[in-house]
Amino acid sequence: DTGVSQDPRHKITKRGQNVTFRCDPISEHNRLYWYRQTLGQGPEFLTYFQNEAQLEKSRLLSDRFSAERPKGSFSTLEIQRTEQGDSAMYLCASSLGNEKLFFGSGTQLSVL
Amino acid sequence: LAKTTQPISMDSYEGQEVNITCSHNNIATNDYITWYQQFPSQGPRFIIQGYKTKVTNEVASLFIPADRKSSTLSLPRVSLSDTAVYYCLVGPSGGSYIPTFGRGTSLIVHP
């Protein structure tokens, strides 16, 4: 399968714990995006990378969130000291330049 | 960025044609119109993109009038499996544009 893959698919954690998600984009894609989606809402932009450079970060993104894309390949999104409000589906997408996005199936996070 | 407006929900029946209209009154000259489809527990999937007039692929057709202030996604002969949320996005094809999603249109197809 050469699509975007995300791991894990589901994560249940307790409030205050740290969690890390991984995204493997389509190999030749230079852009990688992270979105967050809650029930009934569209995906909300969090941050994006062009190759290994993080070019933009949403102003809504708390300092507890950090993302990396070492060597311009896979990316990780870490949430520190999770809160119940962080419960959501975290989606990763990749693209070649500014062309159409290819999304992964997401990581569903539940914070208890 | 051009703001888009689309119906929150629509209902249809199997075999019917469904048309979902998106309004984007302040679309810019270099903006394209892109539609995505999202099934529950999956990420959105690209359906179709257009700039003007009509675009057709194996999944849908996209109609864009001359003033480009709206667009209509047309799904021919829908089936139960077309039940999904459909998002209309407007943005340029180049530069540092970040695709921005609204709430989309939730389409429910009934037997």
Coordinates of N, CA and C in Angstrom, one line a residue:
Chain A
D1 N 0.9 -1.2 0.0 CA 0.0 0.0 0.0 C 0.9 1.2 0.0
T2 N 0.7 2.1 -0.9 CA 1.5 3.3 -1.0 C 0.8 4.6 -0.6
G3 N -0.3 4.4 0.2 CA -1.0 5.6 0.7 C -0.3 6.1 1.9
V4 N -1.0 7.1 2.6 CA -0.6 7.7 3.8 C -1.0 6.7 5.0
S5 N 0.0 6.4 5.8 CA -0.4 5.5 6.9 C -0.1 6.3 8.3
Q6 N -1.0 6.0 9.2 CA -0.9 6.6 10.5 C -0.9 5.5 11.6
D7 N -0.2 5.8 12.6 CA -0.1 4.8 13.7 C 0.0 5.5 15.1
P8 N -0.8 5.1 16.1 CA -1.8 4.0 16.0 C -3.1 4.5 15.4
R9 N -4.0 3.6 15.2 CA -5.4 3.9 14.8 C -6.2 4.5 15.9
H10 N -6.0 3.9 17.1 CA -6.7 4.3 18.3 C -5.7 4.5 19.4
K11 N -6.0 5.5 20.3 CA -5.2 5.6 21.5 C -6.1 6.1 22.6
I12 N -6.0 5.4 23.7 CA -6.7 5.8 24.9 C -5.7 6.1 26.0
T13 N -5.8 7.3 26.6 CA -4.8 7.7 27.6 C -5.5 8.4 28.7
K14 N -4.8 8.5 29.8 CA -5.3 9.2 30.9 C -4.9 10.7 30.9
R15 N -5.7 11.5 31.4 CA -5.4 13.0 31.4 C -4.0 13.2 32.1
G16 N -3.2 14.0 31.5 CA -1.9 14.3 32.0 C -0.8 13.5 31.4
Q17 N -1.1 12.5 30.7 CA -0.1 11.7 30.0 C 0.3 12.3 28.7
N18 N 1.5 11.9 28.2 CA 1.9 12.3 26.9 C 1.6 11.3 25.9
V19 N 1.3 11.7 24.7 CA 1.1 10.7 23.6 C 1.8 11.2 22.3
T20 N 2.2 10.2 21.5 CA 2.9 10.6 20.2 C 2.2 9.7 19.1
F21 N 2.0 10.4 18.0 CA 1.4 9.8 16.8 C 2.4 9.8 15.7
R22 N 2.3 8.9 14.8 CA 3.3 8.8 13.7 C 2.5 8.9 12.4
C23 N 3.1 9.5 11.4 CA 2.5 9.6 10.1 C 3.6 9.3 9.0
D24 N 3.3 8.3 8.2 CA 4.2 8.1 7.0 C 3.5 8.5 5.8
P25 N 4.0 9.6 5.1 CA 3.3 10.1 3.9 C 3.6 9.3 2.7
I26 N 3.0 9.6 1.6 CA 3.4 9.0 0.3 C 4.8 9.5 0.0
S27 N 5.7 8.6 -0.4 CA 7.1 8.8 -0.4 C 7.6 10.0 -1.2
E28 N 7.0 10.3 -2.3 CA 7.5 11.4 -3.1 C 6.9 12.8 -2.7
H29 N 6.0 12.8 -1.8 CA 5.3 14.0 -1.4 C 6.2 14.8 -0.5
N30 N 6.3 16.1 -0.8 CA 7.1 17.0 0.0 C 6.4 17.8 1.1
R31 N 5.0 17.8 1.0 CA 4.3 18.5 2.0 C 3.6 17.5 2.9
L32 N 3.5 17.8 4.2 CA 2.8 17.0 5.1 C 2.1 17.9 6.1
Y33 N 0.8 17.5 6.3 CA -0.1 18.3 7.1 C -0.6 17.5 8.2
W34 N -0.9 18.2 9.4 CA -1.6 17.6 10.5 C -2.9 18.4 10.7
Y35 N -4.0 17.6 10.8 CA -5.3 18.2 11.1 C -5.9 17.5 12.3
R36 N -6.9 18.2 12.9 CA -7.6 17.6 14.0 C -9.1 17.7 13.7
Q37 N -9.8 16.7 14.0 CA -11.3 16.7 13.7 C -12.1 16.2 14.8
T38 N -13.1 16.9 15.2 CA -14.0 16.5 16.3 C -15.4 16.2 15.6
L39 N -16.2 15.5 16.3 CA -17.5 15.0 15.7 C -18.3 16.2 15.2
G40 N -18.8 16.0 14.0 CA -19.6 17.0 13.4 C -18.9 18.2 12.8
Q41 N -17.6 18.2 12.9 CA -16.8 19.4 12.4 C -15.9 18.9 11.2
G42 N -15.5 19.8 10.4 CA -14.5 19.5 9.4 C -13.1 19.4 10.0
P43 N -12.2 18.9 9.3 CA -10.8 18.9 9.8 C -10.3 20.3 10.0
E44 N -9.6 20.5 11.1 CA -9.1 21.8 11.5 C -7.6 21.7 11.4
F45 N -7.0 22.7 10.7 CA -5.6 22.7 10.4 C -4.8 22.9 11.7
L46 N -3.7 22.1 11.9 CA -2.8 22.3 13.0 C -1.4 22.8 12.6
T47 N -0.8 22.1 11.6 CA 0.5 22.5 11.2 C 0.9 21.8 9.9
Y48 N 1.9 22.4 9.2 CA 2.3 21.7 8.0 C 3.8 21.9 7.8
F49 N 4.4 20.9 7.1 CA 5.8 20.8 6.7 C 6.0 20.9 5.2
Q50 N 7.0 21.5 4.8 CA 7.5 21.4 3.4 C 8.9 20.7 3.6
N51 N 9.0 19.5 3.1 CA 10.2 18.7 3.4 C 10.4 18.7 5.0
E52 N 11.5 19.0 5.5 CA 11.7 18.9 7.0 C 11.4 20.2 7.7
A53 N 11.0 21.3 7.0 CA 10.8 22.6 7.6 C 9.3 22.7 8.0
Q54 N 9.1 23.1 9.2 CA 7.7 23.3 9.7 C 7.4 24.8 9.3
L55 N 6.6 25.0 8.3 CA 6.3 26.3 7.7 C 5.2 27.1 8.4
E56 N 4.2 26.4 8.9 CA 3.1 27.1 9.6 C 2.5 26.3 10.7
K57 N 2.1 27.0 11.7 CA 1.5 26.4 12.8 C 0.2 27.2 13.2
S58 N -0.9 26.5 13.4 CA -2.1 27.2 13.7 C -2.0 28.0 15.0
R59 N -2.5 29.2 15.1 CA -2.5 30.0 16.3 C -3.3 29.4 17.4
L60 N -4.2 28.4 17.0 CA -5.0 27.8 18.0 C -4.2 26.6 18.7
L61 N -3.1 26.3 18.2 CA -2.3 25.2 18.7 C -1.6 25.5 20.0
S62 N -1.9 24.7 21.0 CA -1.3 24.9 22.3 C 0.1 24.6 22.3
D63 N 0.9 25.2 23.2 CA 2.3 24.9 23.4 C 2.5 23.4 23.8
R64 N 1.5 22.7 24.2 CA 1.6 21.3 24.5 C 1.8 20.4 23.3
F65 N 1.5 21.0 22.1 CA 1.6 20.2 20.9 C 2.9 20.5 20.2
S66 N 3.5 19.5 19.7 CA 4.8 19.7 18.9 C 4.8 18.6 17.8
A67 N 5.3 19.1 16.7 CA 5.4 18.1 15.6 C 6.8 18.2 15.0
E68 N 7.3 17.1 14.4 CA 8.6 17.0 13.8 C 8.4 16.3 12.5
R69 N 9.4 16.5 11.6 CA 9.5 15.7 10.4 C 10.9 15.6 10.0
P70 N 11.7 14.8 10.8 CA 13.1 14.7 10.5 C 13.4 14.1 9.2
K71 N 14.3 14.7 8.5 CA 14.8 14.2 7.1 C 13.7 14.3 6.1
G72 N 12.6 15.0 6.4 CA 11.5 15.2 5.4 C 10.8 14.0 5.1
S73 N 10.8 13.0 5.9 CA 10.1 11.7 5.6 C 8.9 11.6 6.5
F74 N 8.9 10.7 7.5 CA 7.8 10.5 8.4 C 7.7 11.7 9.3
S75 N 6.5 11.8 10.0 CA 6.3 12.9 10.9 C 5.7 12.4 12.2
T76 N 6.0 13.0 13.3 CA 5.4 12.7 14.6 C 4.7 13.9 15.2
L77 N 3.6 13.7 15.8 CA 2.9 14.7 16.5 C 2.8 14.3 18.0
E78 N 3.3 15.1 18.9 CA 3.3 14.8 20.3 C 2.4 15.8 21.0
I79 N 1.6 15.2 21.9 CA 0.8 16.1 22.8 C 1.2 15.8 24.2
Q80 N 1.7 16.8 24.9 CA 2.1 16.7 26.3 C 1.0 17.0 27.2
R81 N 1.0 16.4 28.4 CA 0.0 16.7 29.4 C -1.4 16.7 28.8
T82 N -1.8 15.6 28.3 CA -3.1 15.6 27.6 C -4.3 16.1 28.5
E83 N -5.3 16.7 27.8 CA -6.5 17.1 28.5 C -7.7 16.5 27.8
Q84 N -8.8 16.5 28.4 CA -10.0 15.8 27.8 C -10.4 16.5 26.6
G85 N -10.1 17.8 26.5 CA -10.4 18.5 25.2 C -9.6 18.2 24.1
D86 N -8.5 17.4 24.3 CA -7.7 17.0 23.2 C -8.3 15.7 22.5
S87 N -9.3 15.2 23.0 CA -9.9 14.0 22.4 C -10.5 14.4 21.1
A88 N -10.0 13.7 20.0 CA -10.4 14.0 18.6 C -9.7 13.0 17.7
M89 N -10.0 13.1 16.4 CA -9.3 12.3 15.4 C -8.2 13.2 14.9
Y90 N -7.0 12.7 14.9 CA -5.9 13.4 14.4 C -5.5 12.9 13.0
L91 N -5.6 13.7 12.0 CA -5.4 13.3 10.6 C -4.1 13.8 10.0
C92 N -3.5 13.0 9.3 CA -2.3 13.4 8.6 C -2.6 13.4 7.1
A93 N -2.0 14.3 6.3 CA -2.2 14.3 4.9 C -0.9 14.7 4.2
S94 N -0.7 14.3 3.0 CA 0.5 14.7 2.3 C 0.1 15.1 0.9
S95 N 1.0 15.9 0.3 CA 0.7 16.3 -1.1 C 2.0 16.6 -1.8
L96 N 2.0 16.7 -3.1 CA 3.1 17.1 -3.9 C 2.9 18.6 -4.2
G97 N 3.7 19.4 -3.6 CA 3.5 20.8 -3.7 C 2.1 21.2 -3.2
N98 N 1.4 22.0 -4.0 CA 0.1 22.5 -3.5 C -1.0 21.7 -4.2
E99 N -0.8 20.5 -4.6 CA -1.8 19.7 -5.3 C -2.7 19.0 -4.2
K100 N -3.6 18.2 -4.7 CA -4.6 17.6 -3.8 C -4.0 16.8 -2.7
L101 N -4.7 16.8 -1.6 CA -4.2 16.2 -0.4 C -4.6 14.7 -0.4
F102 N -3.7 13.9 0.2 CA -4.0 12.5 0.4 C -4.0 12.3 1.9
F103 N -5.1 11.8 2.5 CA -5.2 11.7 3.9 C -5.0 10.2 4.3
G104 N -4.5 10.1 5.6 CA -4.5 8.8 6.2 C -5.8 8.6 6.9
S105 N -5.9 7.4 7.5 CA -7.2 7.1 8.2 C -7.3 7.7 9.6
G106 N -6.2 8.3 10.0 CA -6.3 9.1 11.3 C -6.0 8.2 12.5
T107 N -5.7 8.9 13.6 CA -5.6 8.4 14.9 C -6.7 8.9 15.8
Q108 N -7.5 8.1 16.3 CA -8.6 8.5 17.2 C -8.0 8.5 18.7
L109 N -8.0 9.7 19.3 CA -7.5 9.9 20.6 C -8.6 10.1 21.6
S110 N -8.6 9.3 22.6 CA -9.6 9.4 23.7 C -8.8 9.7 25.0
V111 N -9.1 10.8 25.6 CA -8.4 11.2 26.9 C -9.4 11.0 28.0
L112 N -9.1 10.1 28.9 CA -10.1 9.8 30.0 C -9.8 10.7 31.2
Chain B
L1 N -8.6 34.3 2.0 CA -9.1 33.1 1.5 C -10.6 33.2 1.3
A2 N -11.1 32.6 0.2 CA -12.5 32.7 -0.2 C -13.3 31.9 0.8
K3 N -14.4 32.5 1.4 CA -15.2 31.7 2.3 C -16.2 30.9 1.5
T4 N -16.5 29.7 1.9 CA -17.5 28.8 1.2 C -18.7 28.6 2.1
T5 N -19.8 28.4 1.5 CA -21.0 28.1 2.2 C -21.7 27.0 1.4
Q6 N -22.0 25.9 2.2 CA -22.7 24.8 1.6 C -23.8 24.3 2.6
P7 N -24.8 23.6 2.1 CA -25.8 23.1 3.1 C -25.2 22.1 4.1
I8 N -25.7 22.2 5.3 CA -25.2 21.3 6.3 C -25.6 19.8 6.0
S9 N -26.7 19.6 5.5 CA -27.1 18.2 5.3 C -28.1 18.1 4.1
M10 N -28.1 16.9 3.5 CA -29.0 16.6 2.4 C -29.4 15.1 2.5
D11 N -30.6 14.9 2.0 CA -31.1 13.5 1.9 C -31.4 13.1 0.5
S12 N -31.2 11.9 0.1 CA -31.5 11.4 -1.2 C -31.9 10.0 -1.1
Y13 N -32.3 9.4 -2.3 CA -32.6 8.0 -2.4 C -31.7 7.3 -3.4
E14 N -31.6 6.1 -3.3 CA -30.7 5.3 -4.2 C -31.2 5.5 -5.6
G15 N -30.3 5.7 -6.5 CA -30.6 5.9 -7.9 C -30.9 7.3 -8.4
Q16 N -31.0 8.2 -7.4 CA -31.2 9.6 -7.8 C -29.9 10.3 -8.1
E17 N -30.0 11.4 -8.8 CA -28.9 12.3 -9.0 C -28.9 13.3 -7.8
V18 N -27.7 13.6 -7.3 CA -27.6 14.5 -6.1 C -26.7 15.7 -6.6
N19 N -27.2 16.9 -6.3 CA -26.4 18.1 -6.6 C -26.2 18.9 -5.3
I20 N -25.0 19.1 -5.0 CA -24.6 19.9 -3.8 C -24.0 21.2 -4.3
T21 N -24.5 22.3 -3.9 CA -24.0 23.6 -4.3 C -23.2 24.2 -3.2
C22 N -22.1 24.9 -3.7 CA -21.3 25.6 -2.8 C -21.2 27.0 -3.2
S23 N -21.4 28.0 -2.3 CA -21.2 29.4 -2.7 C -19.9 29.9 -2.2
H24 N -19.2 30.6 -3.1 CA -17.9 31.2 -2.8 C -17.8 32.6 -3.5
N25 N -18.6 33.6 -3.0 CA -18.7 34.8 -3.6 C -17.4 35.6 -3.8
N26 N -16.5 35.4 -2.9 CA -15.2 36.2 -3.1 C -14.1 35.4 -3.6
I27 N -14.4 34.5 -4.5 CA -13.3 33.7 -5.1 C -12.4 34.5 -5.9
A28 N -11.1 34.2 -5.8 CA -10.1 35.0 -6.5 C -9.8 34.4 -7.8
T29 N -9.1 35.2 -8.7 CA -8.9 34.9 -10.0 C -8.1 33.6 -10.1
N30 N -7.1 33.4 -9.2 CA -6.3 32.2 -9.3 C -6.7 31.1 -8.4
D31 N -7.9 31.1 -7.9 CA -8.5 30.1 -7.1 C -9.1 28.9 -7.9
Y32 N -8.9 27.7 -7.4 CA -9.5 26.5 -7.9 C -10.6 26.0 -6.9
I33 N -11.5 25.2 -7.4 CA -12.5 24.7 -6.5 C -12.3 23.2 -6.4
T34 N -12.2 22.7 -5.2 CA -11.9 21.3 -5.0 C -12.9 20.7 -4.0
W35 N -13.3 19.5 -4.3 CA -14.3 18.8 -3.5 C -13.6 17.5 -2.9
Y36 N -13.9 17.3 -1.6 CA -13.4 16.0 -0.9 C -14.6 15.3 -0.4
Q37 N -14.5 14.0 -0.2 CA -15.5 13.1 0.4 C -14.9 12.5 1.6
Q38 N -15.7 12.4 2.6 CA -15.2 11.7 3.9 C -16.3 10.7 4.4
F39 N -15.8 9.5 4.6 CA -16.6 8.5 5.2 C -16.3 8.4 6.7
P40 N -17.2 7.9 7.5 CA -16.9 7.9 9.0 C -15.6 7.1 9.3
S41 N -14.9 7.6 10.2 CA -13.6 7.0 10.7 C -12.5 6.9 9.6
Q42 N -12.6 7.7 8.6 CA -11.6 7.8 7.5 C -11.2 9.2 7.3
G43 N -10.1 9.5 6.7 CA -9.7 10.8 6.3 C -10.4 11.2 5.0
P44 N -10.6 12.5 4.7 CA -11.2 12.9 3.4 C -10.4 12.4 2.2
R45 N -11.2 12.2 1.1 CA -10.6 11.7 -0.1 C -11.0 12.7 -1.2
F46 N -10.0 13.1 -2.0 CA -10.2 14.0 -3.2 C -11.2 13.4 -4.1
I47 N -12.2 14.2 -4.6 CA -13.1 13.7 -5.6 C -12.8 14.4 -6.9
I48 N -12.8 15.7 -6.9 CA -12.8 16.4 -8.2 C -12.3 17.9 -8.0
Q49 N -11.7 18.5 -9.0 CA -11.2 19.8 -8.9 C -11.5 20.5 -10.3
G50 N -11.8 21.8 -10.2 CA -12.1 22.5 -11.4 C -11.8 24.0 -11.3
Y51 N -11.7 24.7 -12.4 CA -11.5 26.1 -12.4 C -12.7 26.9 -13.1
K52 N -13.2 26.3 -14.2 CA -14.4 26.9 -14.8 C -15.1 25.9 -15.6
T53 N -16.3 26.2 -16.0 CA -17.2 25.4 -16.9 C -17.5 24.1 -16.2
K54 N -17.1 23.0 -16.9 CA -17.5 21.6 -16.4 C -16.3 20.7 -16.4
V55 N -16.3 19.9 -15.3 CA -15.2 18.9 -15.2 C -16.0 17.6 -14.8
T56 N -15.6 16.5 -15.5 CA -16.2 15.2 -15.2 C -15.2 14.2 -15.0
N57 N -15.3 13.3 -14.0 CA -14.5 12.1 -13.9 C -15.4 10.9 -13.6
E58 N -14.8 9.8 -13.2 CA -15.5 8.6 -13.0 C -16.4 8.6 -11.8
V59 N -16.2 9.6 -10.9 CA -17.0 9.7 -9.7 C -18.1 10.7 -9.7
A60 N -17.8 11.9 -10.3 CA -18.7 13.0 -10.2 C -18.4 14.0 -11.3
S61 N -19.3 15.0 -11.4 CA -19.2 16.1 -12.3 C -19.2 17.4 -11.4
L62 N -18.5 18.4 -11.9 CA -18.4 19.7 -11.2 C -18.8 20.8 -12.2
F63 N -19.8 21.5 -11.9 CA -20.3 22.6 -12.8 C -20.0 23.9 -12.1
I64 N -19.3 24.8 -12.9 CA -18.9 26.1 -12.4 C -19.4 27.1 -13.4
P65 N -20.3 28.0 -13.0 CA -20.8 29.1 -13.9 C -19.8 30.1 -14.2
A66 N -20.1 30.9 -15.2 CA -19.1 31.9 -15.7 C -18.6 32.8 -14.6
D67 N -19.4 33.2 -13.7 CA -19.0 34.2 -12.7 C -18.2 33.5 -11.5
R68 N -18.2 32.2 -11.5 CA -17.4 31.4 -10.6 C -17.8 31.6 -9.1
K69 N -18.9 32.3 -8.9 CA -19.3 32.6 -7.5 C -19.9 31.4 -6.8
S70 N -20.2 30.3 -7.5 CA -20.7 29.1 -6.9 C -20.2 27.9 -7.7
S71 N -20.4 26.8 -7.2 CA -20.1 25.5 -8.0 C -21.1 24.5 -7.5
T72 N -21.3 23.5 -8.3 CA -22.2 22.4 -8.0 C -21.6 21.0 -8.3
L73 N -21.5 20.2 -7.2 CA -21.0 18.9 -7.3 C -22.2 18.0 -7.6
S74 N -22.1 17.2 -8.7 CA -23.2 16.4 -9.1 C -22.8 14.9 -9.0
L75 N -23.5 14.1 -8.3 CA -23.3 12.7 -8.1 C -24.4 12.0 -8.9
P76 N -24.1 11.3 -9.9 CA -25.1 10.6 -10.7 C -25.6 9.3 -10.1
R77 N -26.8 9.0 -10.0 CA -27.4 7.7 -9.5 C -26.7 7.3 -8.3
V78 N -26.9 8.0 -7.2 CA -26.2 7.6 -5.9 C -26.7 6.3 -5.4
S79 N -25.8 5.7 -4.6 CA -26.0 4.4 -3.9 C -25.8 4.7 -2.4
L80 N -26.2 3.7 -1.6 CA -26.0 3.8 -0.2 C -24.6 4.1 0.2
S81 N -23.6 3.6 -0.6 CA -22.2 3.9 -0.3 C -21.7 5.3 -0.6
D82 N -22.6 6.1 -1.1 CA -22.3 7.5 -1.3 C -22.6 8.4 -0.1
T83 N -23.2 7.7 0.9 CA -23.5 8.4 2.2 C -22.1 8.8 2.8
A84 N -22.0 10.1 3.0 CA -20.7 10.7 3.4 C -20.8 12.2 3.6
V85 N -19.7 12.8 4.1 CA -19.7 14.2 4.2 C -18.9 14.8 3.0
Y86 N -19.4 15.8 2.3 CA -18.7 16.4 1.2 C -18.3 17.8 1.5
Y87 N -17.0 18.0 1.2 CA -16.4 19.4 1.5 C -16.1 20.1 0.2
C88 N -16.4 21.4 0.2 CA -16.0 22.3 -0.9 C -14.9 23.2 -0.4
L89 N -13.8 23.2 -1.1 CA -12.7 24.1 -0.7 C -12.3 25.0 -1.9
V90 N -11.9 26.2 -1.6 CA -11.5 27.1 -2.7 C -10.1 27.7 -2.3
G91 N -9.2 27.6 -3.2 CA -7.9 28.1 -3.0 C -7.0 28.1 -4.2
P92 N -5.9 28.8 -4.1 CA -5.0 28.9 -5.3 C -4.2 27.6 -5.5
S93 N -3.7 27.4 -6.7 CA -3.0 26.2 -7.0 C -1.5 26.3 -6.6
G94 N -1.0 27.4 -6.3 CA 0.4 27.5 -6.0 C 0.6 28.2 -4.7
G95 N 1.9 28.4 -4.3 CA 2.2 29.2 -3.1 C 2.0 28.3 -1.9
S96 N 1.8 29.0 -0.8 CA 1.7 28.3 0.5 C 0.3 28.2 1.0
Y97 N -0.6 28.0 0.1 CA -2.0 27.8 0.5 C -2.2 26.6 1.4
I98 N -3.0 26.8 2.4 CA -3.3 25.7 3.4 C -4.8 25.4 3.2
P99 N -5.1 24.2 2.7 CA -6.5 23.8 2.5 C -7.2 23.9 3.8
T100 N -8.3 24.6 3.8 CA -9.2 24.9 4.9 C -10.5 24.3 4.7
F101 N -10.9 23.4 5.7 CA -12.2 22.7 5.6 C -13.3 23.4 6.4
G102 N -14.5 23.5 5.9 CA -15.6 23.9 6.7 C -16.3 22.6 7.3
R103 N -17.6 22.8 7.6 CA -18.3 21.6 8.2 C -18.8 20.6 7.1
G104 N -18.8 21.1 5.9 CA -19.2 20.2 4.8 C -20.7 19.9 4.8
T105 N -21.1 19.1 3.8 CA -22.5 18.7 3.6 C -22.6 17.2 3.9
S106 N -23.4 16.9 4.9 CA -23.6 15.5 5.2 C -24.7 14.9 4.3
L107 N -24.4 14.0 3.4 CA -25.3 13.4 2.5 C -25.7 12.1 3.0
I108 N -27.0 11.9 3.2 CA -27.5 10.5 3.6 C -28.3 10.0 2.4
V109 N -28.0 8.8 2.0 CA -28.7 8.2 0.9 C -29.5 7.0 1.5
H110 N -30.8 7.1 1.2 CA -31.8 6.1 1.8 C -32.1 5.1 0.7
P111 N -32.4 3.8 1.2 CA -32.8 2.8 0.3 C -34.1 3.1 -0.5

